[in-house]
Amino acid sequence: MNISEKECSVCGEPIAGRTDKTFCSAACRVRAHRQRQVESIDVDFEDVSSAKAAPVTGLLPWQEPAPPVAPPLSVVSYQPVSSTFHPGNDYLTRYRAEQAAQEADQKRRHEEALCREVHEHYVQAIEPFLEYEGQRLHVKQLQQLLDVVLDAREDYKQHPRLAQPENVVRQRLNDLWDVAQELRETQQEAQSNFFTGQKARYDLTKKWRKQLRERLLE
């Protein structure tokens, strides 16, 4: 019988005895047997798993149908919803239009009332001035006429149509200035006339008198 030494394939210890021995002891032989059983179970488990993952269809690999391809996602551009389709917008538009119309009407009424008011002040200043033309007036009377004219001129500066170059209101404003100047000059003349009781008179040209009377009409 041949006797040689070699290492155990399980524990690596030297084997003494026959040359056909592969384990040094019975314990190593049992351990090796159990290891082979475990490896066999692992291989069988992998085969079963792969079989479940790839079902058999009976077709060759090149005959297998192609896997379904998911359709590409389409990009939808964002389209904002127009606000004009909102039912409340029509109401809001009408409401704003009505408000604007009411405000414009109120403004027009206010301007018309202001025009009548300042023109009335013009009349209250010009009518006495025309009435007392040619009469000898005392300094105090002249001052009273002058005060009315100056107040009317300040009020007339608020006329809404004064910015219109061709409108007659600008001529009426100039009339009040000219009348005030005429009364000042007459007042100075009266103050210098001590022997006549500080009285003086003013006379208008025919053209100026006619213009003032025409402009009394609104």
mmCIF file of C-alpha atoms in Angstrom:
data_model
loop_
_atom_site.group_PDB
_atom_site.id
_atom_site.type_symbol
_atom_site.label_atom_id
_atom_site.label_comp_id
_atom_site.label_asym_id
_atom_site.label_seq_id
_atom_site.Cartn_x
_atom_site.Cartn_y
_atom_site.Cartn_z
ATOM 1 C CA MET A 1 0.000 0.000 0.000
ATOM 2 C CA ASN A 2 1.312 3.404 -0.995
ATOM 3 C CA ILE A 3 1.389 6.029 1.746
ATOM 4 C CA SER A 4 1.884 9.697 0.959
ATOM 5 C CA GLU A 5 1.095 12.974 2.662
ATOM 6 C CA LYS A 6 -1.110 15.677 1.234
ATOM 7 C CA GLU A 7 -3.390 18.410 2.622
ATOM 8 C CA CYS A 8 -7.059 18.029 3.496
ATOM 9 C CA SER A 9 -9.321 19.912 1.077
ATOM 10 C CA VAL A 10 -11.524 21.105 3.959
ATOM 11 C CA CYS A 11 -9.241 22.114 6.835
ATOM 12 C CA GLY A 12 -5.854 22.089 5.113
ATOM 13 C CA GLU A 13 -4.276 19.665 7.590
ATOM 14 C CA PRO A 14 -1.826 17.020 6.230
ATOM 15 C CA ILE A 15 -3.334 13.651 5.418
ATOM 16 C CA ALA A 16 -1.407 10.618 6.522
ATOM 17 C CA GLY A 17 -2.066 7.221 5.074
ATOM 18 C CA ARG A 18 -3.294 6.083 1.695
ATOM 19 C CA THR A 19 -2.830 8.173 -1.383
ATOM 20 C CA ASP A 20 -6.540 8.052 -2.325
ATOM 21 C CA LYS A 21 -7.642 9.760 0.898
ATOM 22 C CA THR A 22 -8.992 13.348 0.380
ATOM 23 C CA PHE A 23 -9.962 14.199 3.951
ATOM 24 C CA CYS A 24 -7.947 13.981 7.101
ATOM 25 C CA SER A 25 -10.885 12.862 9.217
ATOM 26 C CA ALA A 26 -14.506 11.794 9.098
ATOM 27 C CA ALA A 27 -15.580 15.221 10.369
ATOM 28 C CA CYS A 28 -14.031 16.966 7.349
ATOM 29 C CA ARG A 29 -15.671 14.431 5.044
ATOM 30 C CA VAL A 30 -19.118 15.238 6.568
ATOM 31 C CA ARG A 31 -18.487 18.981 6.279
ATOM 32 C CA ALA A 32 -17.549 18.588 2.617
ATOM 33 C CA HIS A 33 -20.684 16.561 1.934
ATOM 34 C CA ARG A 34 -22.915 19.193 3.536
ATOM 35 C CA GLN A 35 -21.211 21.961 1.552
ATOM 36 C CA ARG A 36 -21.940 20.151 -1.717
ATOM 37 C CA GLN A 37 -25.609 19.807 -0.709
ATOM 38 C CA VAL A 38 -25.869 23.539 -0.011
ATOM 39 C CA GLU A 39 -24.269 24.457 -3.331
ATOM 40 C CA SER A 40 -26.644 22.093 -5.124
ATOM 41 C CA ILE A 41 -29.669 23.779 -3.515
ATOM 42 C CA ASP A 42 -28.368 27.230 -4.511
ATOM 43 C CA VAL A 43 -27.969 26.157 -8.135
ATOM 44 C CA ASP A 44 -31.469 24.699 -8.242
ATOM 45 C CA PHE A 45 -32.924 27.917 -6.771
ATOM 46 C CA GLU A 46 -31.220 30.039 -9.419
ATOM 47 C CA ASP A 47 -32.565 27.774 -12.179
ATOM 48 C CA VAL A 48 -36.121 28.039 -10.855
ATOM 49 C CA SER A 49 -35.871 31.839 -10.500
ATOM 50 C CA SER A 50 -34.596 32.280 -14.048
ATOM 51 C CA ALA A 51 -37.342 30.014 -15.333
ATOM 52 C CA LYS A 52 -40.005 32.163 -13.650
ATOM 53 C CA ALA A 53 -38.444 35.377 -14.943
ATOM 54 C CA ALA A 54 -38.438 34.181 -18.540
ATOM 55 C CA PRO A 55 -41.605 32.182 -19.313
ATOM 56 C CA VAL A 56 -41.316 29.576 -22.033
ATOM 57 C CA THR A 57 -43.320 30.520 -25.118
ATOM 58 C CA GLY A 58 -42.247 27.715 -27.364
ATOM 59 C CA LEU A 59 -40.629 30.169 -29.774
ATOM 60 C CA LEU A 60 -37.038 30.570 -30.743
ATOM 61 C CA PRO A 61 -35.283 33.689 -29.454
ATOM 62 C CA TRP A 62 -35.439 35.470 -32.796
ATOM 63 C CA GLN A 63 -39.124 34.565 -33.090
ATOM 64 C CA GLU A 64 -40.055 36.206 -29.793
ATOM 65 C CA PRO A 65 -42.204 39.333 -30.239
ATOM 66 C CA ALA A 66 -40.537 42.621 -29.426
ATOM 67 C CA PRO A 67 -41.435 44.026 -26.018
ATOM 68 C CA PRO A 68 -44.035 46.778 -26.120
ATOM 69 C CA VAL A 69 -42.582 50.265 -26.398
ATOM 70 C CA ALA A 70 -44.193 52.993 -24.351
ATOM 71 C CA PRO A 71 -45.404 55.854 -26.533
ATOM 72 C CA PRO A 72 -43.355 59.034 -26.183
ATOM 73 C CA LEU A 73 -44.801 61.706 -23.974
ATOM 74 C CA SER A 74 -46.159 64.606 -25.971
ATOM 75 C CA VAL A 75 -45.282 68.083 -24.794
ATOM 76 C CA VAL A 76 -48.381 70.189 -24.445
ATOM 77 C CA SER A 77 -47.724 73.901 -24.459
ATOM 78 C CA TYR A 78 -49.447 75.921 -21.771
ATOM 79 C CA GLN A 79 -52.248 78.033 -23.141
ATOM 80 C CA PRO A 80 -53.528 80.563 -20.625
ATOM 81 C CA VAL A 81 -57.256 80.862 -20.509
ATOM 82 C CA SER A 82 -58.333 84.211 -21.818
ATOM 83 C CA SER A 83 -60.059 86.310 -19.213
ATOM 84 C CA THR A 84 -62.508 87.641 -21.795
ATOM 85 C CA PHE A 85 -64.493 84.427 -21.558
ATOM 86 C CA HIS A 86 -65.183 84.961 -17.864
ATOM 87 C CA PRO A 87 -68.815 85.974 -17.465
ATOM 88 C CA GLY A 88 -67.900 88.517 -14.795
ATOM 89 C CA ASN A 89 -65.699 90.493 -17.196
ATOM 90 C CA ASP A 90 -68.644 91.664 -19.290
ATOM 91 C CA TYR A 91 -70.364 92.986 -16.194
ATOM 92 C CA LEU A 92 -67.171 94.692 -15.020
ATOM 93 C CA THR A 93 -66.687 96.312 -18.430
ATOM 94 C CA ARG A 94 -70.245 97.610 -18.481
ATOM 95 C CA TYR A 95 -69.932 98.841 -14.910
ATOM 96 C CA ARG A 96 -66.771 100.783 -15.683
ATOM 97 C CA ALA A 97 -68.325 102.258 -18.820
ATOM 98 C CA GLU A 98 -71.377 103.370 -16.856
ATOM 99 C CA GLN A 99 -69.187 104.857 -14.135
ATOM 100 C CA ALA A 100 -67.135 106.768 -16.707
ATOM 101 C CA ALA A 101 -70.303 108.065 -18.362
ATOM 102 C CA GLN A 102 -71.713 109.193 -15.016
ATOM 103 C CA GLU A 103 -68.479 110.939 -14.067
ATOM 104 C CA ALA A 104 -68.343 112.684 -17.455
ATOM 105 C CA ASP A 105 -71.960 113.803 -17.062
ATOM 106 C CA GLN A 106 -71.307 115.104 -13.541
ATOM 107 C CA LYS A 107 -68.253 116.987 -14.767
ATOM 108 C CA ARG A 108 -70.247 118.525 -17.607
ATOM 109 C CA ARG A 109 -73.026 119.597 -15.240
ATOM 110 C CA HIS A 110 -70.495 121.096 -12.832
ATOM 111 C CA GLU A 111 -68.804 123.060 -15.617
ATOM 112 C CA GLU A 112 -72.119 124.360 -16.900
ATOM 113 C CA ALA A 113 -73.118 125.499 -13.413
ATOM 114 C CA LEU A 114 -69.756 127.192 -12.903
ATOM 115 C CA CYS A 115 -70.063 128.952 -16.264
ATOM 116 C CA ARG A 116 -73.463 130.359 -15.307
ATOM 117 C CA GLU A 117 -72.207 131.424 -11.889
ATOM 118 C CA VAL A 118 -69.133 133.338 -13.043
ATOM 119 C CA HIS A 119 -71.072 134.928 -15.898
ATOM 120 C CA GLU A 120 -73.607 136.175 -13.385
ATOM 121 C CA HIS A 121 -70.748 137.859 -11.518
ATOM 122 C CA TYR A 122 -69.684 139.457 -14.798
ATOM 123 C CA VAL A 123 -73.192 140.810 -15.314
ATOM 124 C CA GLN A 124 -73.378 142.151 -11.740
ATOM 125 C CA ALA A 125 -70.163 144.104 -12.372
ATOM 126 C CA ILE A 126 -70.798 145.404 -15.910
ATOM 127 C CA GLU A 127 -74.464 146.427 -15.629
ATOM 128 C CA PRO A 128 -73.886 149.031 -12.850
ATOM 129 C CA PHE A 129 -70.836 150.305 -14.701
ATOM 130 C CA LEU A 130 -72.967 150.958 -17.805
ATOM 131 C CA GLU A 131 -75.828 152.358 -15.741
ATOM 132 C CA TYR A 132 -73.714 154.993 -13.951
ATOM 133 C CA GLU A 133 -71.898 156.161 -17.076
ATOM 134 C CA GLY A 134 -71.876 159.942 -17.380
ATOM 135 C CA GLN A 135 -72.944 160.543 -13.759
ATOM 136 C CA ARG A 136 -70.812 162.343 -11.255
ATOM 137 C CA LEU A 137 -69.934 159.779 -8.598
ATOM 138 C CA HIS A 138 -68.332 160.212 -5.227
ATOM 139 C CA VAL A 139 -65.035 158.533 -4.410
ATOM 140 C CA LYS A 140 -66.799 156.013 -2.166
ATOM 141 C CA GLN A 141 -69.295 155.111 -4.894
ATOM 142 C CA LEU A 142 -66.481 154.592 -7.341
ATOM 143 C CA GLN A 143 -64.714 152.396 -4.806
ATOM 144 C CA GLN A 144 -67.829 150.258 -4.391
ATOM 145 C CA LEU A 145 -68.077 149.754 -8.145
ATOM 146 C CA LEU A 146 -64.371 148.948 -8.294
ATOM 147 C CA ASP A 147 -64.648 146.326 -5.533
ATOM 148 C CA VAL A 148 -67.462 144.536 -7.360
ATOM 149 C CA VAL A 149 -65.487 144.532 -10.615
ATOM 150 C CA LEU A 150 -62.310 143.221 -8.977
ATOM 151 C CA ASP A 151 -64.211 140.408 -7.216
ATOM 152 C CA ALA A 152 -65.940 139.471 -10.460
ATOM 153 C CA ARG A 153 -62.612 139.373 -12.276
ATOM 154 C CA GLU A 154 -61.114 136.989 -9.708
ATOM 155 C CA ASP A 155 -64.165 134.729 -9.945
ATOM 156 C CA TYR A 156 -64.108 134.825 -13.732
ATOM 157 C CA LYS A 157 -60.596 133.350 -13.740
ATOM 158 C CA GLN A 158 -62.237 130.048 -12.743
ATOM 159 C CA HIS A 159 -64.274 129.865 -15.947
ATOM 160 C CA PRO A 160 -63.888 126.319 -17.411
ATOM 161 C CA ARG A 161 -63.646 127.623 -20.977
ATOM 162 C CA LEU A 162 -61.047 130.258 -20.303
ATOM 163 C CA ALA A 163 -58.328 128.079 -21.869
ATOM 164 C CA GLN A 164 -60.059 128.245 -25.273
ATOM 165 C CA PRO A 165 -58.307 131.036 -27.215
ATOM 166 C CA GLU A 166 -61.262 131.931 -29.465
ATOM 167 C CA ASN A 167 -63.895 131.823 -26.739
ATOM 168 C CA VAL A 168 -65.670 135.029 -25.736
ATOM 169 C CA VAL A 169 -64.895 134.398 -22.063
ATOM 170 C CA ARG A 170 -61.370 135.689 -22.594
ATOM 171 C CA GLN A 171 -62.798 138.950 -23.942
ATOM 172 C CA ARG A 172 -65.078 139.243 -20.915
ATOM 173 C CA LEU A 173 -62.097 138.775 -18.599
ATOM 174 C CA ASN A 174 -60.312 141.579 -20.450
ATOM 175 C CA ASP A 175 -63.452 143.717 -20.123
ATOM 176 C CA LEU A 176 -63.309 143.422 -16.343
ATOM 177 C CA TRP A 177 -59.681 144.511 -16.363
ATOM 178 C CA ASP A 178 -60.418 147.533 -18.586
ATOM 179 C CA VAL A 179 -63.426 148.536 -16.466
ATOM 180 C CA ALA A 180 -61.324 148.348 -13.296
ATOM 181 C CA GLN A 181 -58.706 150.591 -14.878
ATOM 182 C CA GLU A 182 -61.374 153.113 -15.924
ATOM 183 C CA LEU A 183 -62.796 153.231 -12.401
ATOM 184 C CA ARG A 184 -59.339 153.700 -10.853
ATOM 185 C CA GLU A 185 -58.600 156.660 -13.115
ATOM 186 C CA THR A 186 -61.992 158.202 -12.370
ATOM 187 C CA GLN A 187 -61.454 157.681 -8.651
ATOM 188 C CA GLN A 188 -58.094 159.443 -8.780
ATOM 189 C CA GLU A 189 -59.730 162.334 -10.588
ATOM 190 C CA ALA A 190 -62.454 162.566 -7.949
ATOM 191 C CA GLN A 191 -59.944 162.576 -5.114
ATOM 192 C CA SER A 192 -58.241 165.605 -6.640
ATOM 193 C CA ASN A 193 -61.502 167.583 -6.994
ATOM 194 C CA PHE A 194 -61.895 169.009 -3.496
ATOM 195 C CA PHE A 195 -64.012 171.901 -4.716
ATOM 196 C CA THR A 196 -66.550 169.593 -6.412
ATOM 197 C CA GLY A 197 -67.049 167.282 -3.438
ATOM 198 C CA GLN A 198 -64.589 164.638 -4.668
ATOM 199 C CA LYS A 199 -66.770 163.568 -7.508
ATOM 200 C CA ALA A 200 -65.965 162.621 -11.079
ATOM 201 C CA ARG A 201 -67.548 160.954 -14.110
ATOM 202 C CA TYR A 202 -66.461 158.556 -16.824
ATOM 203 C CA ASP A 203 -67.625 158.365 -20.419
ATOM 204 C CA LEU A 204 -67.369 155.370 -22.726
ATOM 205 C CA THR A 205 -66.866 155.241 -26.451
ATOM 206 C CA LYS A 206 -69.792 154.085 -28.531
ATOM 207 C CA LYS A 207 -67.889 150.981 -29.641
ATOM 208 C CA TRP A 208 -66.876 149.933 -26.150
ATOM 209 C CA ARG A 209 -70.383 150.483 -24.786
ATOM 210 C CA LYS A 210 -71.815 148.303 -27.543
ATOM 211 C CA GLN A 211 -69.293 145.523 -26.900
ATOM 212 C CA LEU A 212 -70.032 145.458 -23.189
ATOM 213 C CA ARG A 213 -73.786 145.240 -23.774
ATOM 214 C CA GLU A 214 -73.366 142.409 -26.277
ATOM 215 C CA ARG A 215 -71.167 140.437 -23.920
ATOM 216 C CA LEU A 216 -73.723 140.633 -21.160
ATOM 217 C CA LEU A 217 -75.621 137.974 -23.108
ATOM 218 C CA GLU A 218 -74.266 134.519 -22.411
#
